Amino acid sequence: CTNGEPPIFVKPERIVGVIGASSSSVSIMVAKILRLFKIPQISYASTAPELSDNSSYAFFSRVVPPDSYQAQAMVDIVKALGWNYVSTLASEGSYGESGVEAFMQVSREAGG
């Protein structure tokens, strides 16, 4: 504060929204609870395609694109380099496993 006094915080009467989480698996669990109370949630890093389902996650939003965009970019690179065989390595969990699934699906749709 400009006058040197500590800031005054007013506690809201209710939760108006939630920011986070950074991992998709946590965002999925939190979103399932928040939707019961119609509390909006916005994530800055959750990329699981599952979170794009508005019927299940009506109160969830994000500021990053879903993994399917990343998968499309990977397929575009494979095609541009003319590769005909690709191996994938991913972390265990929603991000890694869903990312590989999205890559495989986009690859199949592109004729790979």
Coordinates of C-alpha atoms in Angstrom, one line a residue:
C1 CA 0.0 0.0 0.0
T2 CA 1.2 3.5 -0.7
N3 CA 0.6 4.7 2.8
G4 CA 2.7 1.9 4.4
E5 CA -0.2 0.1 6.0
P6 CA -0.8 -3.6 5.4
P7 CA -3.4 -4.4 2.7
I8 CA -7.0 -5.1 3.7
F9 CA -8.4 -8.4 2.4
V10 CA -12.1 -8.9 2.2
K11 CA -13.1 -12.5 2.5
P12 CA -15.7 -13.4 -0.2
E13 CA -19.0 -15.0 1.0
R14 CA -18.5 -17.9 -1.4
I15 CA -16.0 -19.3 -3.9
V16 CA -16.6 -17.7 -7.2
G17 CA -14.1 -19.7 -9.2
V18 CA -11.0 -21.9 -9.1
I19 CA -7.7 -21.5 -10.9
G20 CA -5.8 -24.7 -11.6
A21 CA -4.7 -27.4 -11.5
S22 CA -1.6 -27.7 -13.6
S23 CA -2.0 -31.4 -14.2
S24 CA -4.9 -32.8 -16.1
S25 CA -5.5 -35.7 -13.7
V26 CA -6.0 -33.3 -10.8
S27 CA -8.1 -30.9 -12.9
I28 CA -10.4 -33.8 -13.9
M29 CA -11.0 -34.7 -10.3
V30 CA -11.5 -31.1 -9.1
A31 CA -13.8 -30.4 -12.1
K32 CA -16.1 -33.3 -11.2
I33 CA -16.6 -31.8 -7.7
L34 CA -16.9 -28.2 -8.8
R35 CA -19.6 -28.9 -11.3
L36 CA -21.8 -30.1 -8.5
F37 CA -21.7 -26.5 -7.2
K38 CA -21.6 -24.8 -10.6
I39 CA -18.2 -23.2 -9.7
P40 CA -16.1 -22.4 -12.8
Q41 CA -12.6 -23.6 -13.1
I42 CA -9.8 -22.5 -15.4
S43 CA -6.5 -24.3 -15.9
Y44 CA -3.3 -22.9 -17.1
A45 CA -1.7 -26.2 -18.0
S46 CA -4.2 -29.1 -18.2
T47 CA -4.2 -30.5 -21.8
A48 CA -6.1 -33.8 -21.6
P49 CA -8.6 -34.0 -24.5
E50 CA -11.2 -35.4 -22.1
L51 CA -11.5 -32.0 -20.6
S52 CA -12.9 -30.7 -23.9
D53 CA -16.1 -32.6 -23.3
N54 CA -18.5 -29.8 -22.4
S55 CA -21.2 -32.1 -21.3
S56 CA -19.0 -33.6 -18.6
Y57 CA -16.9 -30.5 -17.9
A58 CA -19.3 -27.6 -18.4
F59 CA -17.6 -25.4 -15.8
F60 CA -14.1 -26.1 -16.9
S61 CA -12.0 -23.9 -19.2
R62 CA -8.3 -23.7 -20.1
V63 CA -5.9 -21.3 -21.6
V64 CA -3.8 -23.9 -23.4
P65 CA -4.8 -26.1 -26.3
P66 CA -5.7 -29.8 -25.8
D67 CA -3.2 -32.6 -26.5
S68 CA -4.9 -33.2 -29.8
Y69 CA -3.3 -30.0 -31.2
Q70 CA 0.1 -31.3 -30.1
A71 CA -0.6 -34.7 -31.7
Q72 CA -1.5 -33.0 -35.0
A73 CA 1.8 -31.1 -34.9
M74 CA 3.7 -34.3 -34.3
V75 CA 1.9 -36.0 -37.2
D76 CA 2.7 -33.0 -39.5
I77 CA 6.4 -33.3 -38.6
V78 CA 6.4 -37.1 -39.3
K79 CA 4.8 -36.5 -42.7
A80 CA 7.1 -33.5 -43.5
L81 CA 10.2 -35.6 -42.8
G82 CA 8.9 -38.6 -44.7
W83 CA 9.2 -41.0 -41.8
N84 CA 7.3 -44.3 -42.2
Y85 CA 8.0 -45.7 -38.7
V86 CA 7.7 -43.9 -35.3
S87 CA 8.1 -45.2 -31.8
T88 CA 6.6 -43.3 -28.9
L89 CA 7.7 -43.0 -25.3
A90 CA 5.4 -41.3 -22.7
S91 CA 4.9 -40.9 -19.0
E92 CA 2.4 -43.0 -17.2
G93 CA -0.8 -41.1 -16.4
S94 CA -3.4 -39.0 -18.2
Y95 CA -1.0 -36.6 -20.0
G96 CA 1.4 -39.2 -21.4
E97 CA -1.0 -42.0 -22.2
S98 CA -3.7 -39.7 -23.7
G99 CA -1.0 -37.9 -25.7
V100 CA 0.1 -41.2 -27.3
E101 CA -3.5 -42.2 -27.9
A102 CA -4.2 -38.8 -29.6
F103 CA -1.1 -39.1 -31.7
M104 CA -2.1 -42.6 -32.9
Q105 CA -5.6 -41.5 -33.7
V106 CA -4.5 -38.4 -35.6
S107 CA -1.9 -40.5 -37.4
R108 CA -4.6 -43.1 -38.5
E109 CA -6.9 -40.3 -39.7
A110 CA -4.0 -38.9 -41.8
G111 CA -3.5 -42.3 -43.4
G112 CA -0.6 -43.5 -41.2

